[in-house]
JSON list of C-alpha atoms in Angstrom, two decimals:
[
{"chain": "A", "resi": 18, "resn": "MET", "atom": "CA", "xyz": [-36.58, -6.30, -24.29]},
{"chain": "A", "resi": 19, "resn": "ASP", "atom": "CA", "xyz": [-37.66, -3.76, -26.89]},
{"chain": "A", "resi": 20, "resn": "ARG", "atom": "CA", "xyz": [-37.11, -3.98, -30.63]},
{"chain": "A", "resi": 21, "resn": "ALA", "atom": "CA", "xyz": [-33.86, -1.97, -30.53]},
{"chain": "A", "resi": 22, "resn": "ASP", "atom": "CA", "xyz": [-32.39, -4.25, -27.88]},
{"chain": "A", "resi": 23, "resn": "ILE", "atom": "CA", "xyz": [-33.42, -7.36, -29.82]},
{"chain": "A", "resi": 24, "resn": "GLU", "atom": "CA", "xyz": [-31.68, -5.94, -32.89]},
{"chain": "A", "resi": 25, "resn": "LEU", "atom": "CA", "xyz": [-28.60, -5.21, -30.80]},
{"chain": "A", "resi": 26, "resn": "ARG", "atom": "CA", "xyz": [-28.67, -8.74, -29.42]},
{"chain": "A", "resi": 27, "resn": "ASN", "atom": "CA", "xyz": [-28.99, -10.24, -32.90]},
{"chain": "A", "resi": 28, "resn": "ALA", "atom": "CA", "xyz": [-26.15, -8.08, -34.23]},
{"chain": "A", "resi": 29, "resn": "THR", "atom": "CA", "xyz": [-23.97, -9.14, -31.28]},
{"chain": "A", "resi": 30, "resn": "TYR", "atom": "CA", "xyz": [-24.63, -12.82, -31.91]},
{"chain": "A", "resi": 31, "resn": "ARG", "atom": "CA", "xyz": [-24.03, -12.37, -35.63]},
{"chain": "A", "resi": 32, "resn": "ARG", "atom": "CA", "xyz": [-20.66, -10.71, -34.96]},
{"chain": "A", "resi": 33, "resn": "PHE", "atom": "CA", "xyz": [-19.73, -13.47, -32.49]},
{"chain": "A", "resi": 34, "resn": "ALA", "atom": "CA", "xyz": [-20.42, -16.13, -35.13]},
{"chain": "A", "resi": 35, "resn": "ASP", "atom": "CA", "xyz": [-18.67, -14.17, -37.88]},
{"chain": "A", "resi": 36, "resn": "LEU", "atom": "CA", "xyz": [-15.55, -13.41, -35.84]},
{"chain": "A", "resi": 37, "resn": "GLY", "atom": "CA", "xyz": [-15.36, -16.74, -34.03]},
{"chain": "A", "resi": 38, "resn": "ARG", "atom": "CA", "xyz": [-14.97, -14.85, -30.74]},
{"chain": "A", "resi": 39, "resn": "ALA", "atom": "CA", "xyz": [-16.83, -12.35, -28.61]},
{"chain": "A", "resi": 40, "resn": "PRO", "atom": "CA", "xyz": [-17.06, -8.95, -30.29]},
{"chain": "A", "resi": 41, "resn": "SER", "atom": "CA", "xyz": [-16.14, -5.76, -28.45]},
{"chain": "A", "resi": 42, "resn": "ALA", "atom": "CA", "xyz": [-18.71, -3.03, -27.89]},
{"chain": "A", "resi": 43, "resn": "GLY", "atom": "CA", "xyz": [-16.84, -0.96, -30.47]},
{"chain": "A", "resi": 44, "resn": "GLU", "atom": "CA", "xyz": [-17.06, -3.69, -33.10]},
{"chain": "A", "resi": 45, "resn": "VAL", "atom": "CA", "xyz": [-20.78, -4.14, -32.59]},
{"chain": "A", "resi": 46, "resn": "GLY", "atom": "CA", "xyz": [-21.31, -0.37, -32.50]},
{"chain": "A", "resi": 47, "resn": "GLU", "atom": "CA", "xyz": [-19.58, -0.05, -35.83]},
{"chain": "A", "resi": 48, "resn": "ALA", "atom": "CA", "xyz": [-21.76, -2.80, -37.31]},
{"chain": "A", "resi": 49, "resn": "VAL", "atom": "CA", "xyz": [-25.05, -1.25, -36.17]},
{"chain": "A", "resi": 50, "resn": "GLY", "atom": "CA", "xyz": [-24.18, 2.44, -36.33]},
{"chain": "A", "resi": 51, "resn": "ARG", "atom": "CA", "xyz": [-24.44, 3.05, -32.58]},
{"chain": "A", "resi": 52, "resn": "SER", "atom": "CA", "xyz": [-21.96, 4.49, -30.14]},
{"chain": "A", "resi": 53, "resn": "GLU", "atom": "CA", "xyz": [-19.90, 2.23, -27.90]},
{"chain": "A", "resi": 54, "resn": "GLY", "atom": "CA", "xyz": [-21.69, 3.69, -24.86]},
{"chain": "A", "resi": 55, "resn": "ASP", "atom": "CA", "xyz": [-25.07, 2.91, -26.43]},
{"chain": "A", "resi": 56, "resn": "VAL", "atom": "CA", "xyz": [-24.00, -0.67, -27.07]},
{"chain": "A", "resi": 57, "resn": "ARG", "atom": "CA", "xyz": [-22.75, -1.08, -23.50]},
{"chain": "A", "resi": 58, "resn": "ALA", "atom": "CA", "xyz": [-26.02, 0.26, -22.07]},
{"chain": "A", "resi": 59, "resn": "GLY", "atom": "CA", "xyz": [-27.99, -2.09, -24.32]},
{"chain": "A", "resi": 60, "resn": "TRP", "atom": "CA", "xyz": [-25.79, -5.04, -23.38]},
{"chain": "A", "resi": 61, "resn": "ARG", "atom": "CA", "xyz": [-26.48, -4.28, -19.70]},
{"chain": "A", "resi": 62, "resn": "ARG", "atom": "CA", "xyz": [-30.25, -4.46, -20.35]},
{"chain": "A", "resi": 63, "resn": "LEU", "atom": "CA", "xyz": [-29.79, -7.70, -22.31]},
{"chain": "A", "resi": 64, "resn": "HIS", "atom": "CA", "xyz": [-27.70, -9.10, -19.46]},
{"chain": "A", "resi": 65, "resn": "ASP", "atom": "CA", "xyz": [-30.50, -8.27, -17.01]},
{"chain": "A", "resi": 66, "resn": "ALA", "atom": "CA", "xyz": [-32.96, -9.99, -19.36]},
{"chain": "A", "resi": 67, "resn": "HIS", "atom": "CA", "xyz": [-30.70, -13.10, -19.53]},
{"chain": "A", "resi": 68, "resn": "ALA", "atom": "CA", "xyz": [-30.23, -12.66, -23.29]},
{"chain": "A", "resi": 69, "resn": "LEU", "atom": "CA", "xyz": [-26.44, -12.64, -22.84]},
{"chain": "A", "resi": 70, "resn": "VAL", "atom": "CA", "xyz": [-24.00, -12.54, -19.94]},
{"chain": "A", "resi": 71, "resn": "LEU", "atom": "CA", "xyz": [-21.45, -9.81, -19.23]},
{"chain": "A", "resi": 72, "resn": "ASP", "atom": "CA", "xyz": [-18.34, -10.07, -17.08]},
{"chain": "A", "resi": 73, "resn": "GLU", "atom": "CA", "xyz": [-17.39, -7.61, -14.35]},
{"chain": "A", "resi": 74, "resn": "GLY", "atom": "CA", "xyz": [-15.83, -5.36, -17.00]},
{"chain": "A", "resi": 75, "resn": "ASP", "atom": "CA", "xyz": [-19.08, -5.28, -19.04]},
{"chain": "A", "resi": 76, "resn": "ARG", "atom": "CA", "xyz": [-17.54, -7.39, -21.80]},
{"chain": "A", "resi": 77, "resn": "ILE", "atom": "CA", "xyz": [-19.38, -10.36, -23.33]},
{"chain": "A", "resi": 78, "resn": "ARG", "atom": "CA", "xyz": [-18.78, -13.43, -21.15]},
{"chain": "A", "resi": 79, "resn": "MET", "atom": "CA", "xyz": [-21.46, -15.68, -22.64]},
{"chain": "A", "resi": 80, "resn": "ALA", "atom": "CA", "xyz": [-23.67, -15.48, -25.67]},
{"chain": "A", "resi": 81, "resn": "ASN", "atom": "CA", "xyz": [-25.19, -18.86, -24.99]},
{"chain": "A", "resi": 82, "resn": "PRO", "atom": "CA", "xyz": [-24.31, -21.37, -26.26]},
{"chain": "A", "resi": 83, "resn": "PHE", "atom": "CA", "xyz": [-20.99, -19.65, -26.97]},
{"chain": "A", "resi": 84, "resn": "SER", "atom": "CA", "xyz": [-18.47, -18.88, -24.25]},
{"chain": "A", "resi": 85, "resn": "ALA", "atom": "CA", "xyz": [-16.12, -15.93, -24.66]},
{"chain": "A", "resi": 86, "resn": "VAL", "atom": "CA", "xyz": [-13.52, -17.59, -22.46]},
{"chain": "A", "resi": 87, "resn": "PRO", "atom": "CA", "xyz": [-11.91, -21.04, -22.49]},
{"chain": "A", "resi": 88, "resn": "SER", "atom": "CA", "xyz": [-13.93, -23.75, -20.78]},
{"chain": "A", "resi": 89, "resn": "ALA", "atom": "CA", "xyz": [-13.93, -27.52, -20.28]},
{"chain": "A", "resi": 90, "resn": "TYR", "atom": "CA", "xyz": [-16.07, -27.89, -23.43]},
{"chain": "A", "resi": 91, "resn": "ARG", "atom": "CA", "xyz": [-14.20, -27.39, -26.69]},
{"chain": "A", "resi": 92, "resn": "VAL", "atom": "CA", "xyz": [-16.21, -27.58, -29.89]},
{"chain": "A", "resi": 93, "resn": "ARG", "atom": "CA", "xyz": [-15.07, -27.73, -33.50]},
{"chain": "A", "resi": 94, "resn": "ALA", "atom": "CA", "xyz": [-17.81, -26.63, -35.89]},
{"chain": "A", "resi": 95, "resn": "ALA", "atom": "CA", "xyz": [-18.18, -24.73, -39.16]},
{"chain": "A", "resi": 96, "resn": "GLY", "atom": "CA", "xyz": [-14.40, -24.65, -39.60]},
{"chain": "A", "resi": 97, "resn": "ARG", "atom": "CA", "xyz": [-13.71, -22.98, -36.27]},
{"chain": "A", "resi": 98, "resn": "ASP", "atom": "CA", "xyz": [-12.88, -23.83, -32.67]},
{"chain": "A", "resi": 99, "resn": "TRP", "atom": "CA", "xyz": [-15.28, -22.60, -30.00]},
{"chain": "A", "resi": 100, "resn": "TYR", "atom": "CA", "xyz": [-15.78, -22.90, -26.29]},
{"chain": "A", "resi": 101, "resn": "ALA", "atom": "CA", "xyz": [-19.16, -23.75, -24.78]},
{"chain": "A", "resi": 102, "resn": "ASN", "atom": "CA", "xyz": [-20.42, -22.82, -21.32]},
{"chain": "A", "resi": 103, "resn": "CYS", "atom": "CA", "xyz": [-21.50, -26.37, -20.42]},
{"chain": "A", "resi": 104, "resn": "ALA", "atom": "CA", "xyz": [-22.36, -29.75, -21.94]},
{"chain": "A", "resi": 105, "resn": "TRP", "atom": "CA", "xyz": [-25.80, -28.56, -23.07]},
{"chain": "A", "resi": 106, "resn": "ASP", "atom": "CA", "xyz": [-24.25, -25.55, -24.77]},
{"chain": "A", "resi": 107, "resn": "ALA", "atom": "CA", "xyz": [-21.55, -27.74, -26.33]},
{"chain": "A", "resi": 108, "resn": "LEU", "atom": "CA", "xyz": [-24.29, -29.48, -28.30]},
{"chain": "A", "resi": 109, "resn": "GLY", "atom": "CA", "xyz": [-26.01, -26.15, -28.77]},
{"chain": "A", "resi": 110, "resn": "ILE", "atom": "CA", "xyz": [-23.14, -24.71, -30.82]},
{"chain": "A", "resi": 111, "resn": "GLY", "atom": "CA", "xyz": [-23.65, -27.18, -33.66]},
{"chain": "A", "resi": 112, "resn": "ALA", "atom": "CA", "xyz": [-27.41, -26.64, -33.35]},
{"chain": "A", "resi": 113, "resn": "ALA", "atom": "CA", "xyz": [-27.06, -22.84, -33.56]},
{"chain": "A", "resi": 114, "resn": "LEU", "atom": "CA", "xyz": [-24.64, -22.99, -36.48]},
{"chain": "A", "resi": 115, "resn": "HIS", "atom": "CA", "xyz": [-26.65, -25.77, -38.20]},
{"chain": "A", "resi": 116, "resn": "ALA", "atom": "CA", "xyz": [-23.38, -27.62, -38.64]},
{"chain": "A", "resi": 117, "resn": "ASP", "atom": "CA", "xyz": [-21.76, -30.91, -37.72]},
{"chain": "A", "resi": 118, "resn": "SER", "atom": "CA", "xyz": [-19.55, -30.63, -34.67]},
{"chain": "A", "resi": 119, "resn": "SER", "atom": "CA", "xyz": [-16.94, -32.41, -32.58]},
{"chain": "A", "resi": 120, "resn": "ILE", "atom": "CA", "xyz": [-16.93, -31.94, -28.83]},
{"chain": "A", "resi": 121, "resn": "ASP", "atom": "CA", "xyz": [-13.94, -32.60, -26.59]},
{"chain": "A", "resi": 122, "resn": "THR", "atom": "CA", "xyz": [-14.21, -32.63, -22.83]},
{"chain": "A", "resi": 123, "resn": "ALA", "atom": "CA", "xyz": [-13.26, -34.84, -19.88]},
{"chain": "A", "resi": 124, "resn": "CYS", "atom": "CA", "xyz": [-15.41, -36.80, -17.45]},
{"chain": "A", "resi": 125, "resn": "PRO", "atom": "CA", "xyz": [-15.63, -34.69, -14.26]},
{"chain": "A", "resi": 126, "resn": "ASP", "atom": "CA", "xyz": [-15.34, -37.88, -12.20]},
{"chain": "A", "resi": 127, "resn": "CYS", "atom": "CA", "xyz": [-12.38, -39.76, -13.70]},
{"chain": "A", "resi": 128, "resn": "ARG", "atom": "CA", "xyz": [-10.90, -37.10, -16.01]},
{"chain": "A", "resi": 129, "resn": "GLU", "atom": "CA", "xyz": [-10.83, -39.51, -18.93]},
{"chain": "A", "resi": 130, "resn": "PRO", "atom": "CA", "xyz": [-11.39, -37.69, -22.23]},
{"chain": "A", "resi": 131, "resn": "ILE", "atom": "CA", "xyz": [-14.81, -37.76, -23.86]},
{"chain": "A", "resi": 132, "resn": "ARG", "atom": "CA", "xyz": [-15.03, -37.19, -27.62]},
{"chain": "A", "resi": 133, "resn": "LEU", "atom": "CA", "xyz": [-18.39, -36.74, -29.23]},
{"chain": "A", "resi": 134, "resn": "ASP", "atom": "CA", "xyz": [-18.86, -36.28, -32.96]},
{"chain": "A", "resi": 135, "resn": "MET", "atom": "CA", "xyz": [-22.20, -34.96, -34.16]},
{"chain": "A", "resi": 136, "resn": "ARG", "atom": "CA", "xyz": [-22.99, -35.80, -37.79]},
{"chain": "A", "resi": 137, "resn": "ASP", "atom": "CA", "xyz": [-26.34, -34.94, -39.35]},
{"chain": "A", "resi": 138, "resn": "GLY", "atom": "CA", "xyz": [-27.81, -34.43, -35.90]},
{"chain": "A", "resi": 139, "resn": "ARG", "atom": "CA", "xyz": [-26.72, -37.82, -34.60]},
{"chain": "A", "resi": 140, "resn": "PRO", "atom": "CA", "xyz": [-24.07, -38.43, -31.91]},
{"chain": "A", "resi": 141, "resn": "SER", "atom": "CA", "xyz": [-21.21, -40.86, -32.55]},
{"chain": "A", "resi": 142, "resn": "THR", "atom": "CA", "xyz": [-21.93, -42.52, -29.20]},
{"chain": "A", "resi": 143, "resn": "SER", "atom": "CA", "xyz": [-24.86, -42.62, -26.80]},
{"chain": "A", "resi": 144, "resn": "ASP", "atom": "CA", "xyz": [-22.79, -43.68, -23.80]},
{"chain": "A", "resi": 145, "resn": "PRO", "atom": "CA", "xyz": [-22.18, -40.34, -22.03]},
{"chain": "A", "resi": 146, "resn": "VAL", "atom": "CA", "xyz": [-24.88, -38.93, -19.76]},
{"chain": "A", "resi": 147, "resn": "PHE", "atom": "CA", "xyz": [-25.70, -35.36, -18.87]},
{"chain": "A", "resi": 148, "resn": "HIS", "atom": "CA", "xyz": [-26.14, -34.33, -15.25]},
{"chain": "A", "resi": 149, "resn": "VAL", "atom": "CA", "xyz": [-27.66, -31.09, -14.01]},
{"chain": "A", "resi": 150, "resn": "LEU", "atom": "CA", "xyz": [-27.06, -30.42, -10.34]},
{"chain": "A", "resi": 151, "resn": "VAL", "atom": "CA", "xyz": [-28.94, -27.12, -10.02]},
{"chain": "A", "resi": 152, "resn": "PRO", "atom": "CA", "xyz": [-32.77, -27.06, -10.29]},
{"chain": "A", "resi": 153, "resn": "ALA", "atom": "CA", "xyz": [-34.08, -25.00, -13.23]},
{"chain": "A", "resi": 154, "resn": "ALA", "atom": "CA", "xyz": [-35.59, -22.32, -10.98]},
{"chain": "A", "resi": 155, "resn": "SER", "atom": "CA", "xyz": [-32.07, -21.45, -9.77]},
{"chain": "A", "resi": 156, "resn": "TRP", "atom": "CA", "xyz": [-30.12, -21.64, -13.04]},
{"chain": "A", "resi": 157, "resn": "TRP", "atom": "CA", "xyz": [-29.76, -17.88, -13.30]},
{"chain": "A", "resi": 158, "resn": "ASP", "atom": "CA", "xyz": [-28.87, -17.33, -9.62]},
{"chain": "A", "resi": 159, "resn": "ASP", "atom": "CA", "xyz": [-25.25, -18.03, -10.61]},
{"chain": "A", "resi": 160, "resn": "ILE", "atom": "CA", "xyz": [-25.16, -18.89, -14.30]},
{"chain": "A", "resi": 161, "resn": "GLY", "atom": "CA", "xyz": [-21.40, -19.43, -14.25]},
{"chain": "A", "resi": 162, "resn": "TYR", "atom": "CA", "xyz": [-21.77, -22.18, -11.64]},
{"chain": "A", "resi": 163, "resn": "THR", "atom": "CA", "xyz": [-24.87, -23.65, -13.31]},
{"chain": "B", "resi": 15, "resn": "MET", "atom": "CA", "xyz": [-24.35, -29.00, -16.48]},
{"chain": "B", "resi": 16, "resn": "LEU", "atom": "CA", "xyz": [-21.78, -31.68, -17.04]},
{"chain": "B", "resi": 17, "resn": "LEU", "atom": "CA", "xyz": [-21.13, -34.63, -19.31]},
{"chain": "B", "resi": 18, "resn": "PHE", "atom": "CA", "xyz": [-20.02, -37.90, -17.70]},
{"chain": "B", "resi": 19, "resn": "ARG", "atom": "CA", "xyz": [-18.85, -41.16, -19.23]},
{"chain": "B", "resi": 20, "resn": "SER", "atom": "CA", "xyz": [-21.76, -43.06, -17.65]},
{"chain": "B", "resi": 21, "resn": "GLU", "atom": "CA", "xyz": [-24.33, -42.96, -14.85]},
{"chain": "B", "resi": 22, "resn": "GLY", "atom": "CA", "xyz": [-21.84, -44.79, -12.65]},
{"chain": "B", "resi": 23, "resn": "HIS", "atom": "CA", "xyz": [-19.44, -41.88, -12.99]},
{"chain": "B", "resi": 24, "resn": "VAL", "atom": "CA", "xyz": [-22.23, -39.44, -12.01]},
{"chain": "B", "resi": 25, "resn": "SER", "atom": "CA", "xyz": [-22.82, -41.42, -8.80]},
{"chain": "B", "resi": 26, "resn": "ALA", "atom": "CA", "xyz": [-19.10, -41.58, -8.02]},
{"chain": "B", "resi": 27, "resn": "TRP", "atom": "CA", "xyz": [-18.71, -37.85, -8.64]},
{"chain": "B", "resi": 28, "resn": "LEU", "atom": "CA", "xyz": [-21.69, -37.02, -6.40]},
{"chain": "B", "resi": 29, "resn": "ALA", "atom": "CA", "xyz": [-20.06, -38.99, -3.57]},
{"chain": "B", "resi": 30, "resn": "GLY", "atom": "CA", "xyz": [-23.26, -39.09, -1.56]},
{"chain": "B", "resi": 31, "resn": "ARG", "atom": "CA", "xyz": [-24.45, -35.58, -2.37]},
{"chain": "B", "resi": 32, "resn": "PRO", "atom": "CA", "xyz": [-28.08, -35.33, -3.45]},
{"chain": "B", "resi": 33, "resn": "PRO", "atom": "CA", "xyz": [-28.31, -35.78, -7.23]},
{"chain": "B", "resi": 34, "resn": "GLY", "atom": "CA", "xyz": [-29.88, -33.29, -9.60]},
{"chain": "B", "resi": 35, "resn": "ALA", "atom": "CA", "xyz": [-31.22, -34.73, -12.84]},
{"chain": "B", "resi": 36, "resn": "THR", "atom": "CA", "xyz": [-29.54, -37.11, -15.27]},
{"chain": "B", "resi": 37, "resn": "VAL", "atom": "CA", "xyz": [-30.48, -36.99, -18.94]},
{"chain": "B", "resi": 38, "resn": "PRO", "atom": "CA", "xyz": [-29.49, -39.56, -21.59]},
{"chain": "B", "resi": 39, "resn": "LEU", "atom": "CA", "xyz": [-27.35, -38.17, -24.39]},
{"chain": "B", "resi": 40, "resn": "PRO", "atom": "CA", "xyz": [-29.92, -38.64, -27.21]},
{"chain": "B", "resi": 41, "resn": "ARG", "atom": "CA", "xyz": [-32.37, -36.48, -25.23]},
{"chain": "B", "resi": 42, "resn": "LEU", "atom": "CA", "xyz": [-29.73, -33.83, -24.59]},
{"chain": "B", "resi": 43, "resn": "VAL", "atom": "CA", "xyz": [-29.14, -33.71, -28.35]},
{"chain": "B", "resi": 44, "resn": "GLU", "atom": "CA", "xyz": [-32.85, -33.03, -28.88]},
{"chain": "B", "resi": 45, "resn": "LEU", "atom": "CA", "xyz": [-32.88, -30.46, -26.11]},
{"chain": "B", "resi": 46, "resn": "ALA", "atom": "CA", "xyz": [-29.89, -28.57, -27.50]},
{"chain": "B", "resi": 47, "resn": "ASP", "atom": "CA", "xyz": [-31.47, -28.52, -30.93]},
{"chain": "B", "resi": 48, "resn": "ALA", "atom": "CA", "xyz": [-34.82, -27.24, -29.65]},
{"chain": "B", "resi": 49, "resn": "TRP", "atom": "CA", "xyz": [-33.23, -24.70, -27.29]},
{"chain": "B", "resi": 50, "resn": "TYR", "atom": "CA", "xyz": [-30.48, -23.31, -29.48]},
{"chain": "B", "resi": 51, "resn": "GLY", "atom": "CA", "xyz": [-31.50, -24.04, -33.08]},
{"chain": "B", "resi": 52, "resn": "ASP", "atom": "CA", "xyz": [-32.78, -20.49, -33.61]},
{"chain": "B", "resi": 53, "resn": "ARG", "atom": "CA", "xyz": [-30.07, -18.56, -31.74]},
{"chain": "B", "resi": 54, "resn": "LEU", "atom": "CA", "xyz": [-28.40, -17.20, -34.85]},
{"chain": "B", "resi": 55, "resn": "ASP", "atom": "CA", "xyz": [-31.56, -16.66, -36.88]},
{"chain": "B", "resi": 56, "resn": "PRO", "atom": "CA", "xyz": [-31.62, -13.07, -38.23]},
{"chain": "B", "resi": 57, "resn": "GLY", "atom": "CA", "xyz": [-35.16, -12.58, -36.93]},
{"chain": "B", "resi": 58, "resn": "TRP", "atom": "CA", "xyz": [-34.60, -14.14, -33.51]},
{"chain": "B", "resi": 59, "resn": "THR", "atom": "CA", "xyz": [-36.99, -12.99, -30.81]},
{"chain": "B", "resi": 60, "resn": "PRO", "atom": "CA", "xyz": [-36.93, -14.02, -27.15]},
{"chain": "B", "resi": 61, "resn": "ARG", "atom": "CA", "xyz": [-38.99, -16.99, -26.02]},
{"chain": "B", "resi": 62, "resn": "THR", "atom": "CA", "xyz": [-41.46, -16.59, -23.22]},
{"chain": "B", "resi": 63, "resn": "ARG", "atom": "CA", "xyz": [-40.94, -18.58, -20.05]},
{"chain": "B", "resi": 64, "resn": "ALA", "atom": "CA", "xyz": [-43.97, -20.70, -21.01]},
{"chain": "B", "resi": 65, "resn": "GLU", "atom": "CA", "xyz": [-42.44, -21.48, -24.41]},
{"chain": "B", "resi": 66, "resn": "SER", "atom": "CA", "xyz": [-39.17, -22.55, -22.79]},
{"chain": "B", "resi": 67, "resn": "GLN", "atom": "CA", "xyz": [-41.05, -24.67, -20.26]},
{"chain": "B", "resi": 68, "resn": "ALA", "atom": "CA", "xyz": [-42.97, -26.31, -23.12]},
{"chain": "B", "resi": 69, "resn": "ILE", "atom": "CA", "xyz": [-39.68, -27.35, -24.76]},
{"chain": "B", "resi": 70, "resn": "LEU", "atom": "CA", "xyz": [-38.58, -29.06, -21.56]},
{"chain": "B", "resi": 71, "resn": "GLU", "atom": "CA", "xyz": [-41.95, -30.75, -21.09]},
{"chain": "B", "resi": 72, "resn": "ARG", "atom": "CA", "xyz": [-42.09, -31.98, -24.67]},
{"chain": "B", "resi": 73, "resn": "LEU", "atom": "CA", "xyz": [-38.82, -33.81, -24.00]},
{"chain": "B", "resi": 74, "resn": "GLY", "atom": "CA", "xyz": [-40.13, -35.34, -20.79]},
{"chain": "B", "resi": 75, "resn": "LEU", "atom": "CA", "xyz": [-38.21, -32.95, -18.54]},
{"chain": "B", "resi": 76, "resn": "SER", "atom": "CA", "xyz": [-41.03, -32.12, -16.17]},
{"chain": "B", "resi": 77, "resn": "GLY", "atom": "CA", "xyz": [-41.68, -31.92, -12.45]},
{"chain": "B", "resi": 78, "resn": "PRO", "atom": "CA", "xyz": [-40.45, -29.52, -9.77]},
{"chain": "B", "resi": 79, "resn": "PHE", "atom": "CA", "xyz": [-36.75, -29.87, -10.72]},
{"chain": "B", "resi": 80, "resn": "TRP", "atom": "CA", "xyz": [-37.40, -28.60, -14.24]},
{"chain": "B", "resi": 81, "resn": "GLU", "atom": "CA", "xyz": [-39.70, -25.73, -13.25]},
{"chain": "B", "resi": 82, "resn": "LEU", "atom": "CA", "xyz": [-38.07, -22.58, -14.70]},
{"chain": "B", "resi": 83, "resn": "GLY", "atom": "CA", "xyz": [-37.66, -19.50, -12.54]}
]
């Protein structure tokens, strides 16, 4: 990842946070003064470096912890609603925004709702547990499944 | 990477499949903070694999399961 790609990555994340959704290549290109094709080529390199995740149409799918598409992890933080890619990322959104957050999901076993409020870095309950099925060495084999 | 109501619900959901790793919520909070706290920093630069591994190890997430690829 060279300096130009890091700058592109940072601009993409900044736009995601500012817009409250995944930016298009055109929107990022406009922000950094690069062509849409340039942005797409850079995004592809960043995808290969696991700095973000593209979908099959080369649009932003994940800018971890943010998800560009609805998921089972809804997060309210910094006055906006977000989707996270997983439970880890759900807590990561408040961490990235340096903001309190509220997470809504459902237990994968019983489907009962789980509500977690994060205030000043502390969770409203310590009852839920986090389970990772896939070993770390294989996380990026299929990041959507992980 | 899922959140369950309790360890009992993890076991029920696994239904005999081999488990992965279960992490208490307070540790997941620390992990999320360490992993994602800098993601929107204007001067963000990528972590090395060793730096990411060190975050996991500092939180007691060590051993073959937590060995990054």
